[in-house]
Amino acid sequence: MTSRTNTKYTEIQDVQGRPLLLDFWVSPFCMRVKIALNEKGLQYEARPKDLFGGKSELLLNSNPIYKKVPVFLHDGKPLCESTIIVSCIDETRSSPPLPPPCSYGRAQALFWAYYIDKKVFDACGNIWRCKGEVPLEAKNEFIEILKQLEEALGDKDYINDDTFRFVDIIAISLTSWFFSVEKIDELTVADHCPNFPSWMKRCLQRECVAKVVPEPEKVYELVLMFRKIQGID
């Protein structure tokens, strides 16, 4: 971020004293933003959007390109795309810092954030959207992606290092969908990535995460509804 951008986002308070997040409770991308705000101790208003009953004018005007949540509004200025929003939130308050302290660590964090964005949710969707038996390729793709993340985790407490940071925020919200994948594909993440569940549990025990990430069973109920609406079941 340039100094000009830093100045622009020095404070993220609207005229009511809180920024506004256009939210959908089950969206892992919205969860990321809320986790980052909670970790920073920043107050905000999460305004739920009904994505099934038609998208609101506020959402369409705030994100005319993709027309989806999350959108983070400060003083009428919208920010879109969750990874970008989390990065900007980090600039509003120095403590606790979300990226690693060194330039190499920050570059690695961005690499894994982009990897997660490109791979994980789509791999989940390729399974839960399947009609009938899940193709072996879809199952293997999901497992291989998680194995890559587990390799990055190694024996550390968190993905970048031993501190809960940027990549953990980007990744942990997506794990709320893993239960649905396991139910539909009859697989168990722990069987393929034995260290991953410990990292998930460690993250979910943090207050900033626990108050945001829904019960996996609730996500599964919504997945079943999606499948019914789309004629999969």
Tab-separated table of C-alpha atoms in Angstrom:
chain	number	residue	atom	x	y	z
A	1	MET	CA	0.000	0.000	0.000
A	2	THR	CA	1.221	3.492	-0.736
A	3	SER	CA	1.316	6.259	1.828
A	4	ARG	CA	-1.637	7.840	0.063
A	5	THR	CA	-3.691	4.691	0.622
A	6	ASN	CA	-2.515	4.483	4.235
A	7	THR	CA	-3.817	7.997	4.856
A	8	LYS	CA	-7.129	7.160	3.243
A	9	TYR	CA	-7.704	4.191	5.552
A	10	THR	CA	-6.197	5.542	8.764
A	11	GLU	CA	-9.642	5.388	10.385
A	12	ILE	CA	-12.446	3.084	9.272
A	13	GLN	CA	-15.343	4.674	11.109
A	14	ASP	CA	-18.492	5.941	9.458
A	15	VAL	CA	-20.620	8.790	10.746
A	16	GLN	CA	-22.330	6.382	13.171
A	17	GLY	CA	-18.942	5.463	14.604
A	18	ARG	CA	-18.705	2.035	12.992
A	19	PRO	CA	-17.789	0.712	9.545
A	20	LEU	CA	-20.404	-1.316	7.688
A	21	LEU	CA	-19.928	-4.834	6.370
A	22	LEU	CA	-22.394	-6.258	3.861
A	23	ASP	CA	-22.495	-9.806	5.103
A	24	PHE	CA	-23.831	-13.308	4.535
A	25	TRP	CA	-23.383	-15.531	7.572
A	26	VAL	CA	-22.220	-18.669	5.771
A	27	SER	CA	-19.826	-16.965	3.363
A	28	PRO	CA	-16.247	-17.872	4.319
A	29	PHE	CA	-15.121	-14.661	2.613
A	30	CYS	CA	-17.315	-12.552	4.898
A	31	MET	CA	-16.061	-14.568	7.870
A	32	ARG	CA	-12.489	-13.555	7.041
A	33	VAL	CA	-13.318	-9.886	7.300
A	34	LYS	CA	-15.124	-10.325	10.615
A	35	ILE	CA	-12.258	-12.382	12.052
A	36	ALA	CA	-9.745	-9.686	11.078
A	37	LEU	CA	-11.906	-6.948	12.604
A	38	ASN	CA	-12.330	-8.973	15.796
A	39	GLU	CA	-8.618	-9.744	16.003
A	40	LYS	CA	-7.879	-6.028	15.727
A	41	GLY	CA	-10.548	-5.169	18.288
A	42	LEU	CA	-12.393	-2.882	15.862
A	43	GLN	CA	-16.117	-2.193	16.123
A	44	TYR	CA	-18.302	-2.706	13.055
A	45	GLU	CA	-21.844	-3.356	11.909
A	46	ALA	CA	-22.449	-6.560	9.956
A	47	ARG	CA	-25.549	-6.069	7.819
A	48	PRO	CA	-26.931	-9.398	6.558
A	49	LYS	CA	-27.853	-9.539	2.880
A	50	ASP	CA	-30.489	-11.899	1.500
A	51	LEU	CA	-28.702	-13.361	-1.501
A	52	PHE	CA	-31.657	-15.584	-2.385
A	53	GLY	CA	-34.401	-12.968	-2.392
A	54	GLY	CA	-32.625	-10.564	-4.756
A	55	LYS	CA	-29.537	-8.432	-4.252
A	56	SER	CA	-30.011	-5.036	-2.650
A	57	GLU	CA	-29.370	-1.742	-4.373
A	58	LEU	CA	-26.672	-0.986	-1.806
A	59	LEU	CA	-24.820	-4.208	-2.684
A	60	LEU	CA	-25.173	-3.713	-6.444
A	61	ASN	CA	-23.987	-0.102	-6.238
A	62	SER	CA	-21.128	-0.941	-3.870
A	63	ASN	CA	-19.824	-3.902	-5.861
A	64	PRO	CA	-21.064	-3.414	-9.451
A	65	ILE	CA	-18.352	-5.657	-10.938
A	66	TYR	CA	-18.932	-8.901	-9.023
A	67	LYS	CA	-22.230	-8.064	-7.252
A	68	LYS	CA	-21.371	-10.177	-4.226
A	69	VAL	CA	-20.424	-9.936	-0.558
A	70	PRO	CA	-18.365	-9.064	1.341
A	71	VAL	CA	-18.357	-5.330	0.830
A	72	PHE	CA	-16.745	-3.173	3.496
A	73	LEU	CA	-18.001	0.404	3.592
A	74	HIS	CA	-16.223	3.260	5.300
A	75	ASP	CA	-17.627	6.738	4.994
A	76	GLY	CA	-19.505	5.670	1.888
A	77	LYS	CA	-16.385	4.251	0.198
A	78	PRO	CA	-16.650	0.530	-0.616
A	79	LEU	CA	-13.892	-2.059	-0.475
A	80	CYS	CA	-14.455	-5.399	-2.214
A	81	GLU	CA	-12.715	-8.797	-2.236
A	82	SER	CA	-12.039	-10.280	1.184
A	83	THR	CA	-8.245	-10.634	0.959
A	84	ILE	CA	-7.935	-6.970	-0.030
A	85	ILE	CA	-10.290	-5.935	2.778
A	86	VAL	CA	-8.294	-7.898	5.375
A	87	SER	CA	-5.081	-6.249	4.151
A	88	CYS	CA	-6.617	-2.789	4.493
A	89	ILE	CA	-7.976	-3.592	7.957
A	90	ASP	CA	-4.444	-4.485	9.018
A	91	GLU	CA	-3.304	-0.988	8.091
A	92	THR	CA	-5.852	0.685	10.342
A	93	ARG	CA	-4.307	-0.539	13.581
A	94	SER	CA	-0.738	-1.702	14.055
A	95	SER	CA	-1.446	-4.199	16.833
A	96	PRO	CA	-1.674	-7.078	16.521
A	97	PRO	CA	0.054	-7.151	13.123
A	98	LEU	CA	-1.495	-9.687	10.762
A	99	PRO	CA	1.315	-10.225	8.216
A	100	PRO	CA	4.708	-11.617	9.301
A	101	PRO	CA	7.280	-8.952	10.278
A	102	CYS	CA	9.839	-9.559	7.509
A	103	SER	CA	9.404	-8.859	3.796
A	104	TYR	CA	10.018	-12.498	2.841
A	105	GLY	CA	7.409	-13.658	5.338
A	106	ARG	CA	4.899	-11.166	3.967
A	107	ALA	CA	5.576	-12.341	0.424
A	108	GLN	CA	5.050	-15.952	1.495
A	109	ALA	CA	1.817	-14.979	3.233
A	110	LEU	CA	0.525	-13.392	0.030
A	111	PHE	CA	1.514	-16.471	-1.960
A	112	TRP	CA	-0.488	-18.781	0.307
A	113	ALA	CA	-3.414	-16.372	0.503
A	114	TYR	CA	-3.648	-16.325	-3.297
A	115	TYR	CA	-3.255	-20.105	-3.424
A	116	ILE	CA	-6.104	-20.563	-0.955
A	117	ASP	CA	-8.300	-18.078	-2.835
A	118	LYS	CA	-7.756	-19.865	-6.138
A	119	LYS	CA	-8.019	-23.431	-4.922
A	120	VAL	CA	-9.842	-24.295	-1.717
A	121	PHE	CA	-13.434	-23.095	-2.076
A	122	ASP	CA	-13.700	-24.213	-5.699
A	123	ALA	CA	-12.400	-27.653	-4.730
A	124	CYS	CA	-15.076	-27.870	-2.020
A	125	GLY	CA	-17.724	-26.807	-4.525
A	126	ASN	CA	-16.612	-29.409	-7.044
A	127	ILE	CA	-17.581	-32.018	-4.451
A	128	TRP	CA	-20.751	-30.695	-2.852
A	129	ARG	CA	-22.225	-29.735	-6.238
A	130	CYS	CA	-21.780	-33.260	-7.589
A	131	LYS	CA	-24.862	-35.232	-8.582
A	132	GLY	CA	-24.409	-38.883	-7.787
A	133	GLU	CA	-21.002	-40.324	-6.985
A	134	VAL	CA	-18.217	-37.783	-6.573
A	135	PRO	CA	-15.578	-38.184	-9.336
A	136	LEU	CA	-12.244	-39.457	-8.104
A	137	GLU	CA	-10.517	-36.438	-9.707
A	138	ALA	CA	-12.568	-34.012	-7.580
A	139	LYS	CA	-11.829	-35.943	-4.411
A	140	ASN	CA	-8.107	-36.185	-5.166
A	141	GLU	CA	-7.900	-32.487	-6.027
A	142	PHE	CA	-9.408	-31.498	-2.675
A	143	ILE	CA	-7.078	-33.797	-0.746
A	144	GLU	CA	-3.967	-32.665	-2.628
A	145	ILE	CA	-4.749	-28.996	-1.970
A	146	LEU	CA	-5.068	-29.681	1.753
A	147	LYS	CA	-1.844	-31.676	1.718
A	148	GLN	CA	-0.053	-28.661	0.246
A	149	LEU	CA	-1.399	-26.489	3.059
A	150	GLU	CA	-0.445	-29.088	5.652
A	151	GLU	CA	3.075	-29.138	4.247
A	152	ALA	CA	3.197	-25.347	4.611
A	153	LEU	CA	1.981	-25.736	8.198
A	154	GLY	CA	4.646	-28.305	9.037
A	155	ASP	CA	5.183	-28.611	12.781
A	156	LYS	CA	4.313	-24.969	13.480
A	157	ASP	CA	1.266	-23.849	15.434
A	158	TYR	CA	0.076	-21.704	12.531
A	159	ILE	CA	0.680	-21.635	8.788
A	160	ASN	CA	3.229	-18.808	8.529
A	161	ASP	CA	4.857	-19.196	11.937
A	162	ASP	CA	3.908	-19.782	15.574
A	163	THR	CA	1.574	-16.774	15.669
A	164	PHE	CA	-2.002	-16.525	14.383
A	165	ARG	CA	-1.633	-14.331	11.316
A	166	PHE	CA	-2.909	-13.306	7.893
A	167	VAL	CA	-2.861	-16.721	6.188
A	168	ASP	CA	-4.676	-18.366	9.087
A	169	ILE	CA	-7.454	-15.774	8.807
A	170	ILE	CA	-7.701	-16.383	5.065
A	171	ALA	CA	-7.833	-20.181	5.507
A	172	ILE	CA	-9.750	-20.941	8.700
A	173	SER	CA	-13.167	-19.704	7.590
A	174	LEU	CA	-13.135	-22.141	4.660
A	175	THR	CA	-12.823	-25.084	7.024
A	176	SER	CA	-16.437	-24.564	8.099
A	177	TRP	CA	-17.340	-26.147	4.728
A	178	PHE	CA	-15.127	-29.220	5.177
A	179	PHE	CA	-17.778	-31.115	7.159
A	180	SER	CA	-20.145	-30.837	4.188
A	181	VAL	CA	-17.457	-32.198	1.878
A	182	GLU	CA	-16.813	-35.072	4.273
A	183	LYS	CA	-20.526	-35.925	4.488
A	184	ILE	CA	-21.135	-35.812	0.742
A	185	ASP	CA	-17.933	-37.585	-0.296
A	186	GLU	CA	-17.662	-39.887	2.732
A	187	LEU	CA	-14.065	-38.886	3.401
A	188	THR	CA	-12.307	-37.696	6.552
A	189	VAL	CA	-9.812	-34.842	6.317
A	190	ALA	CA	-7.802	-36.201	9.269
A	191	ASP	CA	-7.169	-39.476	7.414
A	192	HIS	CA	-5.254	-37.617	4.712
A	193	CYS	CA	-3.931	-34.580	6.613
A	194	PRO	CA	-3.399	-35.654	10.238
A	195	ASN	CA	-1.918	-32.320	11.384
A	196	PHE	CA	-4.606	-30.149	9.831
A	197	PRO	CA	-7.377	-30.792	12.402
A	198	SER	CA	-5.078	-29.660	15.241
A	199	TRP	CA	-4.447	-26.370	13.438
A	200	MET	CA	-8.196	-25.980	12.844
A	201	LYS	CA	-8.964	-26.594	16.517
A	202	ARG	CA	-6.244	-24.154	17.597
A	203	CYS	CA	-7.685	-21.416	15.383
A	204	LEU	CA	-11.301	-22.120	16.329
A	205	GLN	CA	-10.451	-21.744	20.008
A	206	ARG	CA	-9.503	-18.123	19.450
A	207	GLU	CA	-12.282	-15.743	20.415
A	208	CYS	CA	-11.985	-13.717	17.197
A	209	VAL	CA	-12.711	-16.900	15.227
A	210	ALA	CA	-15.122	-18.706	17.551
A	211	LYS	CA	-17.655	-15.867	17.516
A	212	VAL	CA	-17.724	-15.807	13.696
A	213	VAL	CA	-17.398	-19.313	12.255
A	214	PRO	CA	-20.735	-21.206	12.338
A	215	GLU	CA	-21.247	-24.795	13.383
A	216	PRO	CA	-20.326	-27.096	10.464
A	217	GLU	CA	-23.710	-28.794	10.766
A	218	LYS	CA	-25.423	-25.456	10.034
A	219	VAL	CA	-23.310	-25.040	6.917
A	220	TYR	CA	-24.209	-28.568	5.867
A	221	GLU	CA	-27.916	-27.783	6.228
A	222	LEU	CA	-27.455	-24.837	3.873
A	223	VAL	CA	-25.461	-26.968	1.425
A	224	LEU	CA	-28.330	-29.469	1.328
A	225	MET	CA	-30.712	-26.596	0.611
A	226	PHE	CA	-28.425	-25.368	-2.195
A	227	ARG	CA	-28.366	-28.864	-3.658
A	228	LYS	CA	-32.152	-29.089	-3.556
A	229	ILE	CA	-32.597	-25.683	-5.181
A	230	GLN	CA	-30.159	-26.644	-7.954
A	231	GLY	CA	-31.860	-29.996	-8.515
A	232	ILE	CA	-28.860	-32.031	-7.374
A	233	ASP	CA	-30.786	-34.067	-4.793
